[in-house]
XYZ file of C-alpha atoms in Angstrom:
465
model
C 67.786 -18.879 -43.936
C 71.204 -19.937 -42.326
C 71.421 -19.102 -38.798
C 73.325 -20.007 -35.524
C 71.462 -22.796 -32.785
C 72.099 -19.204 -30.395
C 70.215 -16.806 -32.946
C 67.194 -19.520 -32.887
C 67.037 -20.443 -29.251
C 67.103 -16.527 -28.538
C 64.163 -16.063 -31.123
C 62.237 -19.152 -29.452
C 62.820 -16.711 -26.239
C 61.682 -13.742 -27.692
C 58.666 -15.693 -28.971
C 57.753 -17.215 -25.790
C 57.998 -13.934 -24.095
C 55.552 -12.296 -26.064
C 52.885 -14.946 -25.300
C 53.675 -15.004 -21.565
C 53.034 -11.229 -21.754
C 49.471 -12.253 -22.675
C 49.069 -14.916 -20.958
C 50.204 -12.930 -17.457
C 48.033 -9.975 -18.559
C 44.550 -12.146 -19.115
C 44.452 -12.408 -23.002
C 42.051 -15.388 -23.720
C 43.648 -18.440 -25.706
C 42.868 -17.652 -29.077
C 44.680 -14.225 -28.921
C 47.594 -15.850 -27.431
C 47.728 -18.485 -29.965
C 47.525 -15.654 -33.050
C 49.500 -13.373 -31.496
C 52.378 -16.046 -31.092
C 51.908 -17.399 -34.335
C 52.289 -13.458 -36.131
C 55.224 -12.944 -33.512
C 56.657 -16.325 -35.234
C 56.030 -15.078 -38.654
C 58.370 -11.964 -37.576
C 61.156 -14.186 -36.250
C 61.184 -16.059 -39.654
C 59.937 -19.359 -37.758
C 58.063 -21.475 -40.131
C 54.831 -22.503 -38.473
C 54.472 -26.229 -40.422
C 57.830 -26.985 -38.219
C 56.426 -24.697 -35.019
C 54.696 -26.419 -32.406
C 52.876 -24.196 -29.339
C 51.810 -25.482 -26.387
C 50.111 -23.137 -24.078
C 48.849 -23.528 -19.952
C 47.876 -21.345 -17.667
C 51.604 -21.575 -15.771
C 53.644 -22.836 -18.413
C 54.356 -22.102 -22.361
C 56.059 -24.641 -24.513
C 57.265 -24.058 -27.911
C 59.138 -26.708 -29.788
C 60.966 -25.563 -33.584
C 61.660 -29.330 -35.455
C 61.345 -31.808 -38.206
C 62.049 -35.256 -38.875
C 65.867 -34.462 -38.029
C 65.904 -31.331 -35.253
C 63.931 -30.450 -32.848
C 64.518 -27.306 -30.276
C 62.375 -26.678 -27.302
C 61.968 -24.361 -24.902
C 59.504 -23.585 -21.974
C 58.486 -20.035 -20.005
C 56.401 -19.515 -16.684
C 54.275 -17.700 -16.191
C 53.850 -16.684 -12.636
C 52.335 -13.495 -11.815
C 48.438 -13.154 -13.438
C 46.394 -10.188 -13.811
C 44.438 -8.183 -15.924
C 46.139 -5.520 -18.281
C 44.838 -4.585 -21.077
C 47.102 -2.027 -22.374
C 49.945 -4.730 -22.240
C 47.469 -6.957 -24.138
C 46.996 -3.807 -26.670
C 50.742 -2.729 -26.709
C 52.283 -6.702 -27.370
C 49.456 -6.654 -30.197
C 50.512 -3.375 -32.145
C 54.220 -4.439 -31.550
C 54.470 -8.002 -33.600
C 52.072 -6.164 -36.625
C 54.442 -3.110 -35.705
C 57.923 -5.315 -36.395
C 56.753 -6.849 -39.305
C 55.743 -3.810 -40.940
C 59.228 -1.777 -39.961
C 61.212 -4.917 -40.378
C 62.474 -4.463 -36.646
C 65.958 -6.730 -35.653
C 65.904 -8.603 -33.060
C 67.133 -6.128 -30.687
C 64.762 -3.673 -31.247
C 62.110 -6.490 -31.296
C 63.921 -7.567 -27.336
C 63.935 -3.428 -26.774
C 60.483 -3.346 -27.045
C 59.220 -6.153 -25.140
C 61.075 -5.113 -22.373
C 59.513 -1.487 -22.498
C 55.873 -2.997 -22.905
C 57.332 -5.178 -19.742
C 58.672 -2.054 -17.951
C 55.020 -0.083 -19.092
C 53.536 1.334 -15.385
C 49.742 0.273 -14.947
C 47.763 3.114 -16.318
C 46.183 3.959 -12.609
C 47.806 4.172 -9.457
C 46.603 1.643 -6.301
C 44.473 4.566 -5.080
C 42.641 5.511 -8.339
C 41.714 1.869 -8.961
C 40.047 1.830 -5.490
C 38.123 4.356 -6.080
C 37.189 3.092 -9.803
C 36.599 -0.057 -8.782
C 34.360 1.138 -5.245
C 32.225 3.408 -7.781
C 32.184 0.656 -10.185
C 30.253 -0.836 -7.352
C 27.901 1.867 -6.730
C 26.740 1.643 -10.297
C 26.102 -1.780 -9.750
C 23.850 -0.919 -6.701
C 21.812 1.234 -8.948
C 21.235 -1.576 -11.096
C 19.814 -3.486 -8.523
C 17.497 -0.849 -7.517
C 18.854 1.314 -4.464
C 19.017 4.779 -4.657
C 21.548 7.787 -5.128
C 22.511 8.194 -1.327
C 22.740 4.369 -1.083
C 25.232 4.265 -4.379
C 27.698 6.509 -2.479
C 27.352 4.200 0.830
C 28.218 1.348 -1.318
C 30.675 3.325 -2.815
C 32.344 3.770 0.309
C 32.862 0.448 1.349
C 33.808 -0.989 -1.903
C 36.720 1.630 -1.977
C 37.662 0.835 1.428
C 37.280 -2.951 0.927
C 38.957 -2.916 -2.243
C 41.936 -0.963 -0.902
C 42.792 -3.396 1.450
C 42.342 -6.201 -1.268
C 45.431 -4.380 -3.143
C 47.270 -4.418 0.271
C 47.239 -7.497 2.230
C 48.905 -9.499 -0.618
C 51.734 -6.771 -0.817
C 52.518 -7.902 2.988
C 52.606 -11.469 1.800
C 48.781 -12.917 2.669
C 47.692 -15.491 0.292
C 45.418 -13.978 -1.936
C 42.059 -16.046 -1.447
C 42.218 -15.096 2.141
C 42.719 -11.647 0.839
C 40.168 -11.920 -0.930
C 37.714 -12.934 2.054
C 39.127 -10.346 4.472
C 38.518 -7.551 2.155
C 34.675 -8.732 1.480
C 34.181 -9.183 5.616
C 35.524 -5.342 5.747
C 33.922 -3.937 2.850
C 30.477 -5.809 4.332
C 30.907 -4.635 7.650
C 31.742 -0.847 6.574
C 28.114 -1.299 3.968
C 26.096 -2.363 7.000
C 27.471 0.286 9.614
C 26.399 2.890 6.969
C 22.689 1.625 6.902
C 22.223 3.209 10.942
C 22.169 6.203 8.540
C 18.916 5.705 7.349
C 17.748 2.730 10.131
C 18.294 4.599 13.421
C 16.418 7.549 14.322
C 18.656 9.419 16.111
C 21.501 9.506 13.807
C 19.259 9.764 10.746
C 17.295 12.607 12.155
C 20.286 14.552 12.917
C 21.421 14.001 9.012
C 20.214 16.160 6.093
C 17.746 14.944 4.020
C 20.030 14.256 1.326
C 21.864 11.355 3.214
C 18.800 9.345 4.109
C 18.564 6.235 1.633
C 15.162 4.446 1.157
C 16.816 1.475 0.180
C 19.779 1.162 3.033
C 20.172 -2.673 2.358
C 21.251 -2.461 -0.825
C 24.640 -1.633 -0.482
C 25.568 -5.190 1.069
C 24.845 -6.717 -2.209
C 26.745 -4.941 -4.148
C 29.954 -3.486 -1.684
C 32.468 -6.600 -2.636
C 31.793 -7.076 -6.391
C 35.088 -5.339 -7.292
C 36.067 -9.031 -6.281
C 33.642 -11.016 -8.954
C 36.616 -12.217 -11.891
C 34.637 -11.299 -14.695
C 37.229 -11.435 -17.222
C 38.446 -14.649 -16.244
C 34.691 -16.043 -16.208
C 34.657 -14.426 -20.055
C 37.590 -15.721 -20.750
C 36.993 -18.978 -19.152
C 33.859 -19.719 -21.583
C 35.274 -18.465 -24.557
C 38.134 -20.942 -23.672
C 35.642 -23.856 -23.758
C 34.269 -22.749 -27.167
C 37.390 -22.415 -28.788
C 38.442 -26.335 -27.873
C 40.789 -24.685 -25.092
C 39.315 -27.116 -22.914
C 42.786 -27.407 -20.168
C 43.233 -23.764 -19.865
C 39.219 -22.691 -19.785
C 39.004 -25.362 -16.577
C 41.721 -23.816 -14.970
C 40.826 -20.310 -15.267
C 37.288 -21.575 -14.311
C 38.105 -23.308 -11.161
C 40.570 -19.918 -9.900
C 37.170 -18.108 -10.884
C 35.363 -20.633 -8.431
C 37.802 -20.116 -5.521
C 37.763 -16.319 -5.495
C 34.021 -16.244 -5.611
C 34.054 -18.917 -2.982
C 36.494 -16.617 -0.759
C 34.029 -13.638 -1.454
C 31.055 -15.373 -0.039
C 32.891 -16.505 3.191
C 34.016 -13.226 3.604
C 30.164 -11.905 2.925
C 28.459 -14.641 5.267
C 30.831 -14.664 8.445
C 29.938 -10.293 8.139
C 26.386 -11.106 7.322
C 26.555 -13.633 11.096
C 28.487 -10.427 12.914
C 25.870 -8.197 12.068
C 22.933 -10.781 13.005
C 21.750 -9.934 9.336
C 18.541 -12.414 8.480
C 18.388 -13.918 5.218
C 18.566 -10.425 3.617
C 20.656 -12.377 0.243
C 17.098 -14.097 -0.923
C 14.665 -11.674 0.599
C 15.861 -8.716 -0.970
C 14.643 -7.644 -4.302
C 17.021 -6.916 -7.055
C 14.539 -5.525 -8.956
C 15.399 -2.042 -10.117
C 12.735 1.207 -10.936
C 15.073 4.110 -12.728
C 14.726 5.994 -15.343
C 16.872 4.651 -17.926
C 19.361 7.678 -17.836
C 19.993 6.498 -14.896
C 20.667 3.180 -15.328
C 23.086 4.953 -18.375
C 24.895 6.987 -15.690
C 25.617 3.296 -13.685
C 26.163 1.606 -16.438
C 29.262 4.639 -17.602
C 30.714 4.721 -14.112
C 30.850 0.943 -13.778
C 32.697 0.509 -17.074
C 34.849 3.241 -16.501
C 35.208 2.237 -12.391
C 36.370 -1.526 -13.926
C 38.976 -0.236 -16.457
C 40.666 1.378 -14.007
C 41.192 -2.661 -12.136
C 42.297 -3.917 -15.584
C 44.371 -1.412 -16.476
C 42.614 0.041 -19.928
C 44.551 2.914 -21.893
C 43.604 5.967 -20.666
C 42.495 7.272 -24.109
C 39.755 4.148 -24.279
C 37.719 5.627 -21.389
C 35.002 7.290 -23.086
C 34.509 4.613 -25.326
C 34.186 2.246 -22.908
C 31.714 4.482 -21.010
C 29.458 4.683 -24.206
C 29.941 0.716 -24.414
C 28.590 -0.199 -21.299
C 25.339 2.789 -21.411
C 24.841 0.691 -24.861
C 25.435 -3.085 -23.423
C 23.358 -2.412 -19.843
C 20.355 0.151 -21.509
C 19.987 -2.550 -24.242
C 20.122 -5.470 -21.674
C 17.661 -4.153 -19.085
C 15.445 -2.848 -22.416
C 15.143 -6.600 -23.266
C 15.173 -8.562 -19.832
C 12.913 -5.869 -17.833
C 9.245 -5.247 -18.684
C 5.880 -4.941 -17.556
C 5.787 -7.901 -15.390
C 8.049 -6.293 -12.788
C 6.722 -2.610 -13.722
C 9.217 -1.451 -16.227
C 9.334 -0.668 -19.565
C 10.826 -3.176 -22.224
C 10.585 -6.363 -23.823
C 10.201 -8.886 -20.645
C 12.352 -11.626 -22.087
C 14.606 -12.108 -19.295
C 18.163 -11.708 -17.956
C 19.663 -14.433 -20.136
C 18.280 -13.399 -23.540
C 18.910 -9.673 -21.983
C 22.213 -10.305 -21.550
C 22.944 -12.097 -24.847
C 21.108 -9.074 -26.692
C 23.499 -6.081 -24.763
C 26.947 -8.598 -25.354
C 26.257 -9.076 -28.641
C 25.199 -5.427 -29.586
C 28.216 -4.111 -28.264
C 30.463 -7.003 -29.446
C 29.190 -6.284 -33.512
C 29.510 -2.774 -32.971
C 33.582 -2.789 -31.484
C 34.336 -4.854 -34.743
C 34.136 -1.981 -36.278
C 35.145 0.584 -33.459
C 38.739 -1.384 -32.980
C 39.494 0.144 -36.087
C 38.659 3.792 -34.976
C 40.701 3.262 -31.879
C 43.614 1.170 -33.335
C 42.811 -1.509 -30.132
C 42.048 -5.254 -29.979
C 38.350 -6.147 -29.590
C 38.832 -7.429 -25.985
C 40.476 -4.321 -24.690
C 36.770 -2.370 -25.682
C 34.265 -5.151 -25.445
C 35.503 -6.734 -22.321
C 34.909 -3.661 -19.991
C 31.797 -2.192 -21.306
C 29.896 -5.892 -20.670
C 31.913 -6.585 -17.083
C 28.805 -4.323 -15.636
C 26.417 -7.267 -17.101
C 27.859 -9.987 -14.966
C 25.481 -11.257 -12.291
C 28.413 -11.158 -9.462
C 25.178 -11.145 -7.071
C 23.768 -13.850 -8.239
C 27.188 -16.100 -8.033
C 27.560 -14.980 -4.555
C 24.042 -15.856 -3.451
C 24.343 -19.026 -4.620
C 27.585 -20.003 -2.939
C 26.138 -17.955 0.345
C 22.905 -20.366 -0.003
C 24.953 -23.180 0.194
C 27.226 -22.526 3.031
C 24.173 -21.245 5.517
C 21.811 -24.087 4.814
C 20.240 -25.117 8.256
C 18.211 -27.845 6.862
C 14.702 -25.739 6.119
C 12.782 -27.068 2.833
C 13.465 -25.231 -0.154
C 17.315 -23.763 0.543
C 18.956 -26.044 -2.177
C 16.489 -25.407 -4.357
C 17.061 -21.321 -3.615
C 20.638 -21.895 -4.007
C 20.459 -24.032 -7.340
C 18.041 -21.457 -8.984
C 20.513 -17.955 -8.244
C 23.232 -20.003 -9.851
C 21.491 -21.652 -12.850
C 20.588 -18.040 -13.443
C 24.344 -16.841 -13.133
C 25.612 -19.296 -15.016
C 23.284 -18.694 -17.859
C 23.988 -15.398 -17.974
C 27.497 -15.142 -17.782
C 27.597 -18.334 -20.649
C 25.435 -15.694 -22.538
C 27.530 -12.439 -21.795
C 30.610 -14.847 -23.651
C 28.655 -15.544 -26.347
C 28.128 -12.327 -27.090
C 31.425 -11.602 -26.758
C 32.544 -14.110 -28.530
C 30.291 -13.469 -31.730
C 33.462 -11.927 -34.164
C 35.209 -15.597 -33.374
C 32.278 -17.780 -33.429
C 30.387 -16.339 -36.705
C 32.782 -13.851 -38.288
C 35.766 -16.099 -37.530
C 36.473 -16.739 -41.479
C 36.172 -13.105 -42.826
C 38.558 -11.660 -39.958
C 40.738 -14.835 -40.113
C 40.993 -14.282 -43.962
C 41.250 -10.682 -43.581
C 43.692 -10.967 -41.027
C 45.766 -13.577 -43.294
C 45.539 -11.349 -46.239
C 47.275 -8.504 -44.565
C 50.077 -10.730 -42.653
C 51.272 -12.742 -46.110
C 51.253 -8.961 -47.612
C 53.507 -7.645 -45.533
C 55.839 -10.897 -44.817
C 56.071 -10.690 -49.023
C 57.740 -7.063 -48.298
C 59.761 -9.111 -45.039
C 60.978 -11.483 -47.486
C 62.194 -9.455 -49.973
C 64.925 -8.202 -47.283
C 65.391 -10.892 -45.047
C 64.741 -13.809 -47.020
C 62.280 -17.318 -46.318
C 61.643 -18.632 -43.000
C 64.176 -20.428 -40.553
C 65.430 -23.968 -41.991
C 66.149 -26.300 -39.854
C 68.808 -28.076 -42.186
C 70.688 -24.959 -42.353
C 71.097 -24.217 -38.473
C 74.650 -23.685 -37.214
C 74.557 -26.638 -34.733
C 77.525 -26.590 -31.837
């Protein structure tokens, strides 16, 4: 195909646009990669002569042979987590290959997915993301009036997480700010229950048996799950570069969080309540359904999900938490279920959600992630992480505090390695059959490309000026 050195530096654009997209929005590796590589099959850029380089701030892409070579690098600057960009930039390049689009229409559209408002407004994610917290509070074991008191704080909290970097404040210290507030606000609402002369004035309704429990739970719209999930299935992809990256940002947020948690936790003269407290729960499992449903929901809202993918995430997480607390919970701490533990537990609900969404996608014309992802965020042990780090920074030199620390995040770390594996299971044991199947269906419809447009981008035959 004869073509100007303009027309192929502006499709090198196009093509690194569409993987900063991704890479800005939280897509793990491997999805950039593909998605780049079926945007580059659409752009008529052979892949034997394209080289991708991919990093967390920077994409490189470099078009040569033994003769030419053209390269070109994009930032990538501002990172979050939306999955409806991730969804839209994924129908698009299957979507211009199958309409043969031109490269305007191709530019047209990025820009619109670019353009696309987040699916909630600041407010609505607040409150998604403080309920999101409540459910988690019921999976530790409080009760109902404690899940709105956690509620409350987390909403609070998280509000001011969205606006102190919108006034400039570096984000970590964000980050700690909003888990001192949202701590403060979960131990005020405890005199509820504690002190007898508010809580006897108080219907019935508003006393909680278990008025602790909100402080473990209040700041875990803070925990980066999907960057923790993303991190590991970095690692197991070979991504080594990017998965330490996204690991050590994971590190310094949770880091922030328990600073924030332990200078609130020394305000409020709180003793040792992060290792004495049970996190045990005792519900009925249509309870621990209703938590698990309004965490998944509560944590689509913070990445941004489709609107239309709500209920399915809902049913996601009741089938990832119900299964996970069926097989870690058990007789030993008076519940029903298998006893195996929170690893294997967690493993089991990833994996049984991840084998059935390889099939749902395809109901709900979505990529895996943008299902799977939020319906196992209300598995990840964002307590445990915490407690660790909080073990660590209020050690006074008593026997047995490392090894306290060392065990909560042994325990996280296993679980959260699990939770990607489970994830992960399409790539790591279906890999070939959706690879192949994926293949199959690309060289199908470049065949129909080709017909029109004719082979891929030579490199002999570039206009040079």
């Amino acid at each position: 195909m004869e073509i100007s050195e303009a027309e192929l530096r502006r499709k090198l654009d196009l093509l690194l646009r569409t993987g900063s997209i991704l890479m800005e929005s939280a897509a793990d590796t491997s999805r950039i990669m593909r998605t780049m590589k079926r945007a580059a099959a659409f752009l008529g850029l052979d892949e034997k002569y394209l080289h991708l380089y991919i990093n967390w701030n920077v994409l490189m892409v470099n078009y040569s042979d033994e003769q030419h070579s053209f390269s070109k690098f994009q930032r990538c600057e501002k990172h979050g987590i939306n999955l409806t960009s991730i969804s839209m930039i994924s129908k698009l390049t299957w979507r211009a290959i199958k309409e043969d689009y031109s490269l305007d229409q191709y530019e047209a559209a990025l820009n619109e997915v670019k353009a696309t408002p987040r699916s909630f407004t600041p407010w609505q994610v607040a409150i998604g993301g403080g309920f999101a917290c409540g459910g988690f509070c019921i999976q530790f074991g409080c009760d109902w009036p404690a899940f709105f008191y956690c509620s409350l704080a987390a909403i609070l909290g998280f509000r001011l997480r969205m606006f102190l970097p919108s006034k400039g404040c570096n984000n970590y210290v964000a980050i700690g700010i909003s888990a001192f507030v949202a701590t403060l606000i979960a131990w005020l609402t405890s005199f509820l229950s504690l002190n007898p002369s508010i809580a006897n004035s108080l219907p019935d309704f508003m006393h909680s048996a278990t008025p602790w429990h909100p402080l473990m739970a209040c700041a875990l719209f803070i925990v980066p799950g999907v960057p923790l999930i993303n991190f590991v299935s970095d690692m197991l992809d070979g991504y080594i570069e990017v998965g330490m990256v996204r690991a050590l940002n994971t590190l310094l947020m949770v880091l922030s969080m328990a600073f924030g948690i332990a200078f609130a936790i020394q305000v409020c003269h709180i003793d040792n309540f992060v290792t004495d407290l049970t996190m045990t729960p005792h519900h009925e499992y249509w309870e621990f359904a209703i938590a698990a449903a309004v965490s998944a929901m509560g944590f689509s809202t913070i990445f941004s999900i489709p609107r239309r993918l709500l209920p399915a995430v809902a049913v996601g997480g009741i089938i990832a938490v119900c299964f996970r607390n069926f097989v870690n919970l058990g007789p030993s701490n008076g519940n029903i279920g298998l006893d195996m533990g929170l690893s294997i537990g967690s493993l089991a609900g990833s994996a049984l959600i991840s084998i059935i969404v390889i099939k749902a996608r395809h109901w709900f014309h979505t990529p895996h992630q943008c299902i799977t992802i939020p319906s196992v965020i209300p598995m990840v042990p964002g307590v445990l992480m915490y407690r660790a780090l909080f073990a660590f920074i209020d050690m006074h030199g008593v026997v047995g505090e490392v090894t306290v620390g060392m065990n909560n995040a042994i325990k996280a770390s296993l679980a959260i390695i699990c939770i990607a594996l489970g994830v992960a299971i399409p790539n790591v044991f279906f890999r070939r059959f959706i690879a192949d199947n994926r293949k199959r269906k690309l060289f199908n419809m470049l065949v129909e490309r080709k017909k029109k447009n004719g082979e891929f981008v030579d490199l002999h035959e570039v206009e040079i000026k």
